[in-house]
Short mmCIF file of C-alpha atoms in Angstrom, two decimals:
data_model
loop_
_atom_site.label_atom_id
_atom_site.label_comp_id
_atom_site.label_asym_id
_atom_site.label_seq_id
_atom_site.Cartn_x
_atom_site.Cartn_y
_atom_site.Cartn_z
CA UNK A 1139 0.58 -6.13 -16.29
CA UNK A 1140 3.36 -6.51 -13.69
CA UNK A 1141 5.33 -4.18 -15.46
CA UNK A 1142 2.50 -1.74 -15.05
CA UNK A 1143 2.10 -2.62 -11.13
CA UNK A 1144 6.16 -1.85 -10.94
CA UNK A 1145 5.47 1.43 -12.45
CA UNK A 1146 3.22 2.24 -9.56
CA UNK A 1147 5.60 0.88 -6.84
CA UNK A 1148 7.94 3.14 -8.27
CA UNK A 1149 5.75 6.19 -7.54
CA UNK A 1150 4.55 4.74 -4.27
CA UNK A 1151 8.52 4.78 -3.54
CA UNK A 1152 9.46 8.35 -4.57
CA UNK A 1153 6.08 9.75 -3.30
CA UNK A 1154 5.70 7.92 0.28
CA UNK A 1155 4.68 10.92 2.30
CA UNK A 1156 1.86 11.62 -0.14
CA UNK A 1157 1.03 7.98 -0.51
CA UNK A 1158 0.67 7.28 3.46
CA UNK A 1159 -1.19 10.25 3.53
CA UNK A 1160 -4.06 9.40 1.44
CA UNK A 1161 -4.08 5.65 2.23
CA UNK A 1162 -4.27 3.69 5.12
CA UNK A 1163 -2.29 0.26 5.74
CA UNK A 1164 -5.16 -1.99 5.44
CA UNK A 1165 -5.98 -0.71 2.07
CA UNK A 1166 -2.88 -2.15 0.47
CA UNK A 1167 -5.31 -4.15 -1.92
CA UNK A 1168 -6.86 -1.24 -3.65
CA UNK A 1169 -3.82 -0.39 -5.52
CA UNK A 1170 -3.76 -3.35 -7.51
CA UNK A 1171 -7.78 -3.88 -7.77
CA UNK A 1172 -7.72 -0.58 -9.59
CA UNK A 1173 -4.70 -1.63 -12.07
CA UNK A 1174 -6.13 -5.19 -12.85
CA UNK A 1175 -10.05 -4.02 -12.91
CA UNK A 1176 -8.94 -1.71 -15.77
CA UNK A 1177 -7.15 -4.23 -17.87
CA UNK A 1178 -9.92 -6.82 -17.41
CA UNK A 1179 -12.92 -4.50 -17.91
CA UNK A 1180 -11.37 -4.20 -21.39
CA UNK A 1181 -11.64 -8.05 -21.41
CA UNK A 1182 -15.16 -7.98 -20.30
CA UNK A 1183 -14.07 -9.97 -17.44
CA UNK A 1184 -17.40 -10.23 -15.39
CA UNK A 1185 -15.39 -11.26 -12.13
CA UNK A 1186 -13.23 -7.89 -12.27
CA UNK A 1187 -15.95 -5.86 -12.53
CA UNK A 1188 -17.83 -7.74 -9.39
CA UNK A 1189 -14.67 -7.35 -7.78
CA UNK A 1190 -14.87 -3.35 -8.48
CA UNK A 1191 -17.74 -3.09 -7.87
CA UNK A 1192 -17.22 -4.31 -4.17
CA UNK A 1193 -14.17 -2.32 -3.91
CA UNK A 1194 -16.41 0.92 -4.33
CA UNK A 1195 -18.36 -0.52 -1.92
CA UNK A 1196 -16.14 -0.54 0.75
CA UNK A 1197 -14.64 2.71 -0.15
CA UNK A 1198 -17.69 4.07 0.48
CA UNK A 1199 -17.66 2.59 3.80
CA UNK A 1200 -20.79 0.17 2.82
CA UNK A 1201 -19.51 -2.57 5.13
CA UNK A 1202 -22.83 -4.83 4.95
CA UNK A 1203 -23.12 -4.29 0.85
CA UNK A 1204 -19.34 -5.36 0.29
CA UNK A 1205 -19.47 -8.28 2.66
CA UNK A 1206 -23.14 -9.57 0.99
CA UNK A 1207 -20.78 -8.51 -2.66
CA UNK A 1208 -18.00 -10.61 -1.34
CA UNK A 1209 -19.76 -13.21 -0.37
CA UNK A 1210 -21.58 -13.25 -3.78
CA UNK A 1211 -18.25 -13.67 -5.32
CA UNK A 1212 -16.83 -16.01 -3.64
CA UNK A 1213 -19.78 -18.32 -4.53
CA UNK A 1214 -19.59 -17.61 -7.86
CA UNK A 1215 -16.34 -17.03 -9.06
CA UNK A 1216 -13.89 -18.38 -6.36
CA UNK A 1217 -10.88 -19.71 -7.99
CA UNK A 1218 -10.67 -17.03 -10.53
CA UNK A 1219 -7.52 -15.37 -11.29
CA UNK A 1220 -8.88 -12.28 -9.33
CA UNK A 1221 -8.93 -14.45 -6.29
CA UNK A 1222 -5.58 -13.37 -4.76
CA UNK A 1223 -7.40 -9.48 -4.70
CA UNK A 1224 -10.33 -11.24 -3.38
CA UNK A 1225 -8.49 -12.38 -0.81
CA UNK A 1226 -7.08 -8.67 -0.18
CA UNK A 1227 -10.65 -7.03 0.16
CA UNK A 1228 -12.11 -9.77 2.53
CA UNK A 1229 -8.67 -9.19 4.89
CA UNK A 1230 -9.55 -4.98 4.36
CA UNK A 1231 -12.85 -5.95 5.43
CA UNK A 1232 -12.19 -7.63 8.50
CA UNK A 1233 -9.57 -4.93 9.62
CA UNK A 1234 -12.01 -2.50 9.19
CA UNK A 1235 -14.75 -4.18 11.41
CA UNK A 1236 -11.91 -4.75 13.67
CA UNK A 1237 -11.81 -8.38 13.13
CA UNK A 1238 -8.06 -8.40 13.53
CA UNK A 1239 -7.50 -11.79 13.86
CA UNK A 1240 -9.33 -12.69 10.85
CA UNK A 1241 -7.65 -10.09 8.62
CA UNK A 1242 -4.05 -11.07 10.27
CA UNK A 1243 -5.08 -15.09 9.08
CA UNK A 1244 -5.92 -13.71 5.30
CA UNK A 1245 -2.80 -11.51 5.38
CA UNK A 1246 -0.78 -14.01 6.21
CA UNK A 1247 -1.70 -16.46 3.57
CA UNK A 1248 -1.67 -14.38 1.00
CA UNK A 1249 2.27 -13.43 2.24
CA UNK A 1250 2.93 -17.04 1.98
CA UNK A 1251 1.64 -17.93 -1.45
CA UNK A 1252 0.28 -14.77 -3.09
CA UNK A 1253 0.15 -14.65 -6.64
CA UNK A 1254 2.07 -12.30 -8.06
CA UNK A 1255 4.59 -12.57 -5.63
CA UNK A 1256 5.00 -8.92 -5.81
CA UNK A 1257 2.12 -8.77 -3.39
CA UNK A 1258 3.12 -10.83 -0.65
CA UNK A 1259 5.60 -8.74 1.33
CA UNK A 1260 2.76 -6.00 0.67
CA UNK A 1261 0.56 -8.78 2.68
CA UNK A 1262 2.84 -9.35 4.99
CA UNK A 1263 3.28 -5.52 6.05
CA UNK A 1264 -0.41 -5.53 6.44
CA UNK A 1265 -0.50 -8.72 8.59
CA UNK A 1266 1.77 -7.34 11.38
CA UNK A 1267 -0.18 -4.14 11.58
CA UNK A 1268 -3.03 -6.57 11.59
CA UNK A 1269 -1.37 -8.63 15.08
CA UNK A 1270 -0.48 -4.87 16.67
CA UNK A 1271 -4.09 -3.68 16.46
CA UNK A 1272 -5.11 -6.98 17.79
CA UNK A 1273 -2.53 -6.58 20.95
CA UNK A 1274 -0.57 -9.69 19.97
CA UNK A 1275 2.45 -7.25 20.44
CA UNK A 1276 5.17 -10.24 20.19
CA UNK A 1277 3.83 -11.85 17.10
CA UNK A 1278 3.08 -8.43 15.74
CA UNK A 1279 7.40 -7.90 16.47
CA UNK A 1280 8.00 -10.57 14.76
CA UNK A 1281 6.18 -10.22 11.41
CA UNK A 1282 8.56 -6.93 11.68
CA UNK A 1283 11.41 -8.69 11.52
CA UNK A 1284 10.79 -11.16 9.08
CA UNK A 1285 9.36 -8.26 7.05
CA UNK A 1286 12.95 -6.64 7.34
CA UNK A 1287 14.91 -9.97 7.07
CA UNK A 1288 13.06 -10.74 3.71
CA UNK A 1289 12.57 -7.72 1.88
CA UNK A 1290 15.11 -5.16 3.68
CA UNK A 1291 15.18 -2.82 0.23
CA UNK A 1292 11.55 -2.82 0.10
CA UNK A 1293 9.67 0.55 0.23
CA UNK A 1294 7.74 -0.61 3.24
CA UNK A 1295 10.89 -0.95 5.14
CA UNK A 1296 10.87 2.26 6.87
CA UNK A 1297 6.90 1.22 8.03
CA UNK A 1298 8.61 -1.96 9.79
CA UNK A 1299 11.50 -0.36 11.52
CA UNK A 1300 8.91 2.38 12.96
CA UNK A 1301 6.53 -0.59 13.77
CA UNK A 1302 9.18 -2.47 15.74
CA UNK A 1303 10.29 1.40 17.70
CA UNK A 1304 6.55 1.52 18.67
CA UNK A 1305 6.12 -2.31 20.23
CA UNK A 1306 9.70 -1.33 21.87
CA UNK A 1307 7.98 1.68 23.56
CA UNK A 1308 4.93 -0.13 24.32
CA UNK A 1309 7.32 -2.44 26.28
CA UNK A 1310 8.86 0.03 28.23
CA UNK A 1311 12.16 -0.24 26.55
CA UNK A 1312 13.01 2.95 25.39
CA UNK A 1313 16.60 2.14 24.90
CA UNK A 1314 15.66 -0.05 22.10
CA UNK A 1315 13.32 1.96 20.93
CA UNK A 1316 15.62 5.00 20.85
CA UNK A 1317 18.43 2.71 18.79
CA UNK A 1318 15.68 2.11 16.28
CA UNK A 1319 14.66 5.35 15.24
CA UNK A 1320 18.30 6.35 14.81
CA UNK A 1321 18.72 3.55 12.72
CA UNK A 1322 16.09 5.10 11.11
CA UNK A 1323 17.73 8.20 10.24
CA UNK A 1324 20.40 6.81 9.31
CA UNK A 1325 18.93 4.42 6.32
CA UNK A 1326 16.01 6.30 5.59
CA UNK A 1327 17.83 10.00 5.67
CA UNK A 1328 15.24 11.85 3.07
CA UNK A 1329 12.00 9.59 3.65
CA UNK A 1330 9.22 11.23 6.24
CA UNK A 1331 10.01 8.57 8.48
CA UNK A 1332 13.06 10.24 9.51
CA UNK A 1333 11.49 13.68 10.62
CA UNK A 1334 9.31 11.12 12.84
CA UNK A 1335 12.47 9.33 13.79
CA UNK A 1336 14.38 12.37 15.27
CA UNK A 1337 11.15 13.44 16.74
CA UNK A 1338 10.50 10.73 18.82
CA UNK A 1339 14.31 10.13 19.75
CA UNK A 1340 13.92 13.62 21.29
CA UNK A 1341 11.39 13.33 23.31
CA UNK A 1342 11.80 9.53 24.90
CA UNK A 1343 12.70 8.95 28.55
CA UNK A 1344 15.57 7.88 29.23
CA UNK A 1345 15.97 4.33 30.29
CA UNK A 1346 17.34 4.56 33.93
#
């Protein structure tokens, strides 16, 4: 099954304009609730299906079904091995009723001890966009760099970088901001982040 997930990274790596462009960050879960609920509907695994089930849900934007669905699962089959995905959905569904603080807390433990471990720098991405929505600008910096100090070959990379350019702007400190999106360019040369990066380097103020 984790040879199947790295299949899809793969893609998610040489198709990252398409990806970002049909998903949003705090829907990092769905990828692998679609992978696993196929493999375990073939198993007739009843919590998979649940799990599915509430995924639809809040796809469909059915925020008061898939927290009553969540909720339903937790009671019932908490402790599963579809737990860690859980986990994901309940953090997607307090980003998206702006409950940053709560998602940012689920994020976070699922990029300590996230099972596989292929999700948790996925987590962790997720949890600093999590602290920058919530206006907790310096921890949201520093998930950033422990992002890029921990996984700096990771496809999400590129997301941090431009994350840590924005809370430089926000700041005021276009200098820094400016030496980040060139850096940008420079290690990201073919991605869409560095048609973004030259963008922006154009049109910041100078620092006086």
């Amino acid at each position: 099954m984790e040879k199947r997930i790295e299949q899809i990274v793969v893609w998610i790596r040489a198709n990252q304009e398409r990806f970002w462009a049909i998903t949003g960050t705090s829907v990092l879960a769905v990828l692998f609730v679609v992978l696993l609920l196929q493999r375990n509907r073939k198993e007739k695994d009843e919590a998979w299906t649940q799990l599915g089930n509430t995924q639809s849900q809040l796809t469909q934007n059915n925020i008061a079904e898939a927290r009553k669905s969540l909720d339903a699962w937790e009671a019932r089959f908490k402790g599963s091995n579809a737990d860690t995905y859980a986990k994901f959905l309940k953090a997607d569904l307090a980003y998206r009723t702006t409950d940053y603080t709560g998602a940012s807390q689920i994020y976070g433990e699922l990029a300590q001890s996230g099972k596989p471990a292929l999700v948790r720098p996925l987590a962790l991405s997720a949890q600093a966009e999590s602290e920058e929505m919530a206006g907790h600008y310096p921890q949201a910096q520093l998930l950033a760099q422990t992002f890029l100090e921990k996984y700096p070959d990771h496809f999400l990379a590129a997301s941090a970088y431009v994350m840590q350019a924005r809370l430089a702007e926000i700041k005021g400190d276009t200098a820094a901001a400016s030496a980040i999106y060139e850096r940008i360019t420079l290690l990201f040369p073919q991605s869409p982040w560095a048609s973004l990066a030259k963008a922006k380097t154009q049109t910041l103020p100078k620092n006086k």
